[in-house]
Amino acid sequence: MKKWKAVLTALLATGMLTGCLGNGGGSTLNSESSRIYVTEEGTFQTATVESYVQQDYYNGDELKTFLEEAVSQYNGANGQNQVTLDSCTLDNGTAKMMFHYASPDALIGFTTQYEDKENQVESIAVDKLSEVYGQSESEGVTFIKADGKKADQKAVSKRGESQTVVVTSANPVTIQTQGRILFVSDNVVIKDSHTVQTTKGKSYIIFK
């Protein structure tokens, strides 16, 4: 346990472990690469996918115990059930860890405290487009359609009941939505019908 904890903590802290973006899109959480997953109900999960050099002493049960302790310590300090470990596996040089969060603050706090660099954001929220469209207009945001073409602002404004992720980050993050992506701000890279990669700063992702 101590050996694995030291290795995992050291690698996460120095950013030596990185998850590459997986192929294909879908409405269920893709655990092939690190990402933030946003449901139609506005709840959050993360997948942290890391590569490591295989050694005989790396053990999935020890990883699970370490992560459960990390979750327990975070919840003890911030309130029960703020973070839940959904699953974790070690297989063929790849560690996969899935978490569920009770709130945006829990996601931000946990990923920051445990230095999950792939999923760290400064702020994240999900609202109806009607609640944030005026804000985007005042900021001069230009939207593009899922096909990458510039969107007509009137067409965007008519989708007021659609869910909108508003996220600010210092580094690019991958975000997957349960619903199909309709529009994104023009600083967002569309990877597939459910997945985008943000850039530094504030981004908008509107989904069905």
PDB file of C-alpha atoms in Angstrom:
ATOM      1  CA  MET A   1       0.000   0.000   0.000  1.00  0.00           C
ATOM      2  CA  LYS A   2       2.673   2.493   1.004  1.00  0.00           C
ATOM      3  CA  LYS A   3       4.682   1.757  -2.136  1.00  0.00           C
ATOM      4  CA  TRP A   4       1.702   2.212  -4.485  1.00  0.00           C
ATOM      5  CA  LYS A   5       0.496   5.330  -2.655  1.00  0.00           C
ATOM      6  CA  ALA A   6       3.930   6.913  -2.950  1.00  0.00           C
ATOM      7  CA  VAL A   7       4.168   6.113  -6.661  1.00  0.00           C
ATOM      8  CA  LEU A   8       0.633   7.305  -7.478  1.00  0.00           C
ATOM      9  CA  THR A   9       0.921  10.493  -5.451  1.00  0.00           C
ATOM     10  CA  ALA A  10       4.314  11.360  -6.904  1.00  0.00           C
ATOM     11  CA  LEU A  11       3.243  10.783 -10.497  1.00  0.00           C
ATOM     12  CA  LEU A  12      -0.010  12.729 -10.148  1.00  0.00           C
ATOM     13  CA  ALA A  13       1.754  15.608  -8.420  1.00  0.00           C
ATOM     14  CA  THR A  14       4.370  15.972 -11.131  1.00  0.00           C
ATOM     15  CA  GLY A  15       1.956  15.491 -14.016  1.00  0.00           C
ATOM     16  CA  MET A  16       3.898  12.503 -15.354  1.00  0.00           C
ATOM     17  CA  LEU A  17       0.705  10.498 -15.821  1.00  0.00           C
ATOM     18  CA  THR A  18      -1.526  11.646 -18.660  1.00  0.00           C
ATOM     19  CA  GLY A  19      -4.666  10.302 -20.264  1.00  0.00           C
ATOM     20  CA  CYS A  20      -5.049  10.438 -24.028  1.00  0.00           C
ATOM     21  CA  LEU A  21      -8.367  11.241 -25.679  1.00  0.00           C
ATOM     22  CA  GLY A  22     -10.280   8.131 -26.698  1.00  0.00           C
ATOM     23  CA  ASN A  23     -12.086   7.613 -29.978  1.00  0.00           C
ATOM     24  CA  GLY A  24     -15.809   7.611 -30.584  1.00  0.00           C
ATOM     25  CA  GLY A  25     -18.705   9.357 -28.861  1.00  0.00           C
ATOM     26  CA  GLY A  26     -21.716   8.238 -26.880  1.00  0.00           C
ATOM     27  CA  SER A  27     -24.171   9.157 -24.169  1.00  0.00           C
ATOM     28  CA  THR A  28     -22.564   6.991 -21.461  1.00  0.00           C
ATOM     29  CA  LEU A  29     -19.326   7.860 -19.699  1.00  0.00           C
ATOM     30  CA  ASN A  30     -16.339   6.913 -21.849  1.00  0.00           C
ATOM     31  CA  SER A  31     -13.719   5.565 -19.456  1.00  0.00           C
ATOM     32  CA  GLU A  32     -11.004   5.222 -22.090  1.00  0.00           C
ATOM     33  CA  SER A  33      -9.523   8.634 -21.284  1.00  0.00           C
ATOM     34  CA  SER A  34      -9.663  11.297 -18.576  1.00  0.00           C
ATOM     35  CA  ARG A  35     -12.708  13.568 -18.716  1.00  0.00           C
ATOM     36  CA  ILE A  36     -15.526  15.326 -16.899  1.00  0.00           C
ATOM     37  CA  TYR A  37     -18.929  13.790 -17.651  1.00  0.00           C
ATOM     38  CA  VAL A  38     -22.084  15.905 -17.352  1.00  0.00           C
ATOM     39  CA  THR A  39     -25.499  14.241 -17.193  1.00  0.00           C
ATOM     40  CA  GLU A  40     -28.793  15.615 -18.491  1.00  0.00           C
ATOM     41  CA  GLU A  41     -29.756  16.219 -14.853  1.00  0.00           C
ATOM     42  CA  GLY A  42     -26.694  18.410 -14.368  1.00  0.00           C
ATOM     43  CA  THR A  43     -24.688  16.024 -12.185  1.00  0.00           C
ATOM     44  CA  PHE A  44     -20.976  15.363 -12.581  1.00  0.00           C
ATOM     45  CA  GLN A  45     -18.645  12.392 -12.812  1.00  0.00           C
ATOM     46  CA  THR A  46     -14.980  12.167 -13.706  1.00  0.00           C
ATOM     47  CA  ALA A  47     -12.866   9.492 -15.295  1.00  0.00           C
ATOM     48  CA  THR A  48      -9.150   9.648 -14.531  1.00  0.00           C
ATOM     49  CA  VAL A  49      -7.170   7.345 -16.803  1.00  0.00           C
ATOM     50  CA  GLU A  50      -3.442   7.060 -16.232  1.00  0.00           C
ATOM     51  CA  SER A  51      -0.626   4.991 -17.695  1.00  0.00           C
ATOM     52  CA  TYR A  52       2.024   3.437 -15.466  1.00  0.00           C
ATOM     53  CA  VAL A  53       5.009   1.139 -15.816  1.00  0.00           C
ATOM     54  CA  GLN A  54       3.845  -2.299 -14.777  1.00  0.00           C
ATOM     55  CA  GLN A  55       5.398  -3.788 -11.672  1.00  0.00           C
ATOM     56  CA  ASP A  56       4.453  -6.928  -9.738  1.00  0.00           C
ATOM     57  CA  TYR A  57       3.761  -4.987  -6.554  1.00  0.00           C
ATOM     58  CA  TYR A  58       1.036  -2.778  -8.084  1.00  0.00           C
ATOM     59  CA  ASN A  59      -2.276  -4.086  -6.814  1.00  0.00           C
ATOM     60  CA  GLY A  60      -5.842  -3.089  -7.693  1.00  0.00           C
ATOM     61  CA  ASP A  61      -7.147  -3.748  -4.190  1.00  0.00           C
ATOM     62  CA  GLU A  62      -4.497  -1.475  -2.717  1.00  0.00           C
ATOM     63  CA  LEU A  63      -5.383   1.256  -5.203  1.00  0.00           C
ATOM     64  CA  LYS A  64      -9.052   0.947  -4.260  1.00  0.00           C
ATOM     65  CA  THR A  65      -8.212   1.172  -0.565  1.00  0.00           C
ATOM     66  CA  PHE A  66      -6.065   4.250  -1.151  1.00  0.00           C
ATOM     67  CA  LEU A  67      -8.799   5.975  -3.161  1.00  0.00           C
ATOM     68  CA  GLU A  68     -11.512   5.058  -0.651  1.00  0.00           C
ATOM     69  CA  GLU A  69      -9.381   6.586   2.099  1.00  0.00           C
ATOM     70  CA  ALA A  70      -8.889   9.741   0.021  1.00  0.00           C
ATOM     71  CA  VAL A  71     -12.644  10.020  -0.550  1.00  0.00           C
ATOM     72  CA  SER A  72     -13.370   9.374   3.123  1.00  0.00           C
ATOM     73  CA  GLN A  73     -10.920  12.052   4.224  1.00  0.00           C
ATOM     74  CA  TYR A  74     -12.368  14.580   1.787  1.00  0.00           C
ATOM     75  CA  ASN A  75     -15.946  13.836   2.843  1.00  0.00           C
ATOM     76  CA  GLY A  76     -14.968  13.990   6.496  1.00  0.00           C
ATOM     77  CA  ALA A  77     -13.672  17.507   6.009  1.00  0.00           C
ATOM     78  CA  ASN A  78     -16.328  18.764   3.580  1.00  0.00           C
ATOM     79  CA  GLY A  79     -19.549  16.849   4.296  1.00  0.00           C
ATOM     80  CA  GLN A  80     -20.742  13.302   3.777  1.00  0.00           C
ATOM     81  CA  ASN A  81     -21.301  11.920   0.273  1.00  0.00           C
ATOM     82  CA  GLN A  82     -19.726  14.876  -1.489  1.00  0.00           C
ATOM     83  CA  VAL A  83     -17.519  12.498  -3.472  1.00  0.00           C
ATOM     84  CA  THR A  84     -18.111   8.820  -4.261  1.00  0.00           C
ATOM     85  CA  LEU A  85     -15.668   6.358  -5.790  1.00  0.00           C
ATOM     86  CA  ASP A  86     -17.630   4.570  -8.510  1.00  0.00           C
ATOM     87  CA  SER A  87     -14.900   2.168  -9.648  1.00  0.00           C
ATOM     88  CA  CYS A  88     -11.169   1.684 -10.068  1.00  0.00           C
ATOM     89  CA  THR A  89      -9.115  -0.840 -12.001  1.00  0.00           C
ATOM     90  CA  LEU A  90      -5.505  -1.628 -12.817  1.00  0.00           C
ATOM     91  CA  ASP A  91      -5.010  -3.505 -16.068  1.00  0.00           C
ATOM     92  CA  ASN A  92      -2.136  -3.833 -18.538  1.00  0.00           C
ATOM     93  CA  GLY A  93      -0.395  -0.636 -17.511  1.00  0.00           C
ATOM     94  CA  THR A  94      -3.548   1.486 -17.266  1.00  0.00           C
ATOM     95  CA  ALA A  95      -5.207   2.747 -14.080  1.00  0.00           C
ATOM     96  CA  LYS A  96      -8.850   3.854 -14.389  1.00  0.00           C
ATOM     97  CA  MET A  97     -10.635   5.726 -11.591  1.00  0.00           C
ATOM     98  CA  MET A  98     -14.253   6.929 -11.766  1.00  0.00           C
ATOM     99  CA  PHE A  99     -15.807   9.349  -9.268  1.00  0.00           C
ATOM    100  CA  HIS A 100     -19.235  10.896  -8.739  1.00  0.00           C
ATOM    101  CA  TYR A 101     -19.754  14.339  -7.190  1.00  0.00           C
ATOM    102  CA  ALA A 102     -22.642  15.845  -5.243  1.00  0.00           C
ATOM    103  CA  SER A 103     -21.899  19.360  -6.492  1.00  0.00           C
ATOM    104  CA  PRO A 104     -19.583  21.398  -8.709  1.00  0.00           C
ATOM    105  CA  ASP A 105     -17.718  22.537  -5.580  1.00  0.00           C
ATOM    106  CA  ALA A 106     -17.031  18.910  -4.664  1.00  0.00           C
ATOM    107  CA  LEU A 107     -15.573  18.222  -8.124  1.00  0.00           C
ATOM    108  CA  ILE A 108     -13.401  21.327  -7.982  1.00  0.00           C
ATOM    109  CA  GLY A 109     -12.278  20.695  -4.416  1.00  0.00           C
ATOM    110  CA  PHE A 110     -11.467  17.002  -4.799  1.00  0.00           C
ATOM    111  CA  THR A 111      -9.629  17.228  -8.115  1.00  0.00           C
ATOM    112  CA  THR A 112      -7.629  20.171  -6.786  1.00  0.00           C
ATOM    113  CA  GLN A 113      -6.746  18.549  -3.472  1.00  0.00           C
ATOM    114  CA  TYR A 114      -5.592  15.305  -5.095  1.00  0.00           C
ATOM    115  CA  GLU A 115      -4.037  17.032  -8.108  1.00  0.00           C
ATOM    116  CA  ASP A 116      -6.075  15.350 -10.814  1.00  0.00           C
ATOM    117  CA  LYS A 117      -4.605  17.690 -13.408  1.00  0.00           C
ATOM    118  CA  GLU A 118      -6.618  16.270 -16.295  1.00  0.00           C
ATOM    119  CA  ASN A 119      -9.929  17.264 -14.666  1.00  0.00           C
ATOM    120  CA  GLN A 120      -9.047  20.418 -12.719  1.00  0.00           C
ATOM    121  CA  VAL A 121     -11.244  23.438 -13.402  1.00  0.00           C
ATOM    122  CA  GLU A 122     -11.590  26.813 -11.705  1.00  0.00           C
ATOM    123  CA  SER A 123     -15.382  26.822 -12.010  1.00  0.00           C
ATOM    124  CA  ILE A 124     -18.094  24.676 -13.583  1.00  0.00           C
ATOM    125  CA  ALA A 125     -21.879  24.862 -13.583  1.00  0.00           C
ATOM    126  CA  VAL A 126     -24.860  23.541 -15.550  1.00  0.00           C
ATOM    127  CA  ASP A 127     -27.867  25.798 -16.212  1.00  0.00           C
ATOM    128  CA  LYS A 128     -30.613  26.197 -18.760  1.00  0.00           C
ATOM    129  CA  LEU A 129     -29.363  28.226 -21.708  1.00  0.00           C
ATOM    130  CA  SER A 130     -32.047  30.826 -20.961  1.00  0.00           C
ATOM    131  CA  GLU A 131     -30.306  31.494 -17.630  1.00  0.00           C
ATOM    132  CA  VAL A 132     -26.867  32.184 -19.109  1.00  0.00           C
ATOM    133  CA  TYR A 133     -27.510  33.413 -22.653  1.00  0.00           C
ATOM    134  CA  GLY A 134     -27.624  37.069 -21.606  1.00  0.00           C
ATOM    135  CA  GLN A 135     -24.297  36.605 -19.867  1.00  0.00           C
ATOM    136  CA  SER A 136     -22.751  35.101 -22.996  1.00  0.00           C
ATOM    137  CA  GLU A 137     -24.074  38.010 -25.074  1.00  0.00           C
ATOM    138  CA  SER A 138     -22.542  40.574 -22.722  1.00  0.00           C
ATOM    139  CA  GLU A 139     -19.222  38.741 -23.034  1.00  0.00           C
ATOM    140  CA  GLY A 140     -19.389  38.819 -26.837  1.00  0.00           C
ATOM    141  CA  VAL A 141     -19.382  35.017 -27.132  1.00  0.00           C
ATOM    142  CA  THR A 142     -19.661  33.587 -30.635  1.00  0.00           C
ATOM    143  CA  PHE A 143     -21.156  30.102 -30.939  1.00  0.00           C
ATOM    144  CA  ILE A 144     -20.499  27.384 -33.473  1.00  0.00           C
ATOM    145  CA  LYS A 145     -22.696  24.434 -34.385  1.00  0.00           C
ATOM    146  CA  ALA A 146     -21.805  20.802 -33.796  1.00  0.00           C
ATOM    147  CA  ASP A 147     -20.597  20.602 -37.395  1.00  0.00           C
ATOM    148  CA  GLY A 148     -18.065  23.369 -36.737  1.00  0.00           C
ATOM    149  CA  LYS A 149     -19.869  26.060 -38.721  1.00  0.00           C
ATOM    150  CA  LYS A 150     -20.741  29.433 -37.231  1.00  0.00           C
ATOM    151  CA  ALA A 151     -24.143  29.420 -35.542  1.00  0.00           C
ATOM    152  CA  ASP A 152     -26.867  31.992 -36.037  1.00  0.00           C
ATOM    153  CA  GLN A 153     -27.320  33.755 -32.695  1.00  0.00           C
ATOM    154  CA  LYS A 154     -31.123  33.693 -33.039  1.00  0.00           C
ATOM    155  CA  ALA A 155     -31.032  29.930 -33.536  1.00  0.00           C
ATOM    156  CA  VAL A 156     -28.930  29.583 -30.396  1.00  0.00           C
ATOM    157  CA  SER A 157     -31.220  31.792 -28.311  1.00  0.00           C
ATOM    158  CA  LYS A 158     -34.262  29.686 -29.276  1.00  0.00           C
ATOM    159  CA  ARG A 159     -32.769  26.666 -27.481  1.00  0.00           C
ATOM    160  CA  GLY A 160     -33.398  28.216 -24.068  1.00  0.00           C
ATOM    161  CA  GLU A 161     -34.436  24.934 -22.427  1.00  0.00           C
ATOM    162  CA  SER A 162     -31.207  23.185 -23.427  1.00  0.00           C
ATOM    163  CA  GLN A 163     -28.611  22.439 -20.773  1.00  0.00           C
ATOM    164  CA  THR A 164     -25.454  24.555 -20.850  1.00  0.00           C
ATOM    165  CA  VAL A 165     -22.128  23.807 -19.222  1.00  0.00           C
ATOM    166  CA  VAL A 166     -20.202  26.945 -18.314  1.00  0.00           C
ATOM    167  CA  VAL A 167     -16.638  26.091 -17.357  1.00  0.00           C
ATOM    168  CA  THR A 168     -13.509  28.092 -16.631  1.00  0.00           C
ATOM    169  CA  SER A 169     -10.112  26.416 -16.546  1.00  0.00           C
ATOM    170  CA  ALA A 170      -6.464  27.350 -16.672  1.00  0.00           C
ATOM    171  CA  ASN A 171      -5.681  24.357 -18.895  1.00  0.00           C
ATOM    172  CA  PRO A 172      -7.605  22.344 -21.506  1.00  0.00           C
ATOM    173  CA  VAL A 173     -10.062  19.783 -20.142  1.00  0.00           C
ATOM    174  CA  THR A 174     -12.126  17.145 -21.900  1.00  0.00           C
ATOM    175  CA  ILE A 175     -15.864  17.307 -21.237  1.00  0.00           C
ATOM    176  CA  GLN A 176     -18.411  14.702 -22.306  1.00  0.00           C
ATOM    177  CA  THR A 177     -22.150  15.393 -22.160  1.00  0.00           C
ATOM    178  CA  GLN A 178     -24.887  12.793 -21.842  1.00  0.00           C
ATOM    179  CA  GLY A 179     -26.993  14.628 -24.402  1.00  0.00           C
ATOM    180  CA  ARG A 180     -25.913  15.402 -27.944  1.00  0.00           C
ATOM    181  CA  ILE A 181     -23.932  18.623 -28.336  1.00  0.00           C
ATOM    182  CA  LEU A 182     -25.814  21.427 -30.121  1.00  0.00           C
ATOM    183  CA  PHE A 183     -23.537  24.481 -29.896  1.00  0.00           C
ATOM    184  CA  VAL A 184     -20.268  25.477 -28.265  1.00  0.00           C
ATOM    185  CA  SER A 185     -18.414  28.749 -27.850  1.00  0.00           C
ATOM    186  CA  ASP A 186     -15.824  29.223 -30.566  1.00  0.00           C
ATOM    187  CA  ASN A 187     -12.905  28.564 -28.203  1.00  0.00           C
ATOM    188  CA  VAL A 188     -14.017  24.934 -27.796  1.00  0.00           C
ATOM    189  CA  VAL A 189     -12.761  22.038 -29.927  1.00  0.00           C
ATOM    190  CA  ILE A 190     -15.480  19.525 -30.842  1.00  0.00           C
ATOM    191  CA  LYS A 191     -14.176  15.946 -30.736  1.00  0.00           C
ATOM    192  CA  ASP A 192     -17.419  14.045 -31.411  1.00  0.00           C
ATOM    193  CA  SER A 193     -21.183  14.419 -30.916  1.00  0.00           C
ATOM    194  CA  HIS A 194     -20.843  14.202 -27.115  1.00  0.00           C
ATOM    195  CA  THR A 195     -17.252  15.257 -26.410  1.00  0.00           C
ATOM    196  CA  VAL A 196     -15.309  18.516 -26.508  1.00  0.00           C
ATOM    197  CA  GLN A 197     -11.991  19.871 -25.353  1.00  0.00           C
ATOM    198  CA  THR A 198     -11.934  23.315 -23.833  1.00  0.00           C
ATOM    199  CA  THR A 199      -9.122  25.816 -24.027  1.00  0.00           C
ATOM    200  CA  LYS A 200      -7.798  28.167 -21.367  1.00  0.00           C
ATOM    201  CA  GLY A 201     -10.451  30.540 -20.064  1.00  0.00           C
ATOM    202  CA  LYS A 202     -14.255  30.416 -20.082  1.00  0.00           C
ATOM    203  CA  SER A 203     -16.171  28.024 -22.322  1.00  0.00           C
ATOM    204  CA  TYR A 204     -19.831  27.297 -23.077  1.00  0.00           C
ATOM    205  CA  ILE A 205     -21.150  23.865 -24.125  1.00  0.00           C
ATOM    206  CA  ILE A 206     -24.853  23.605 -25.017  1.00  0.00           C
ATOM    207  CA  PHE A 207     -26.329  20.111 -25.256  1.00  0.00           C
ATOM    208  CA  LYS A 208     -29.679  18.499 -25.935  1.00  0.00           C
TER     209      LYS A 208
END
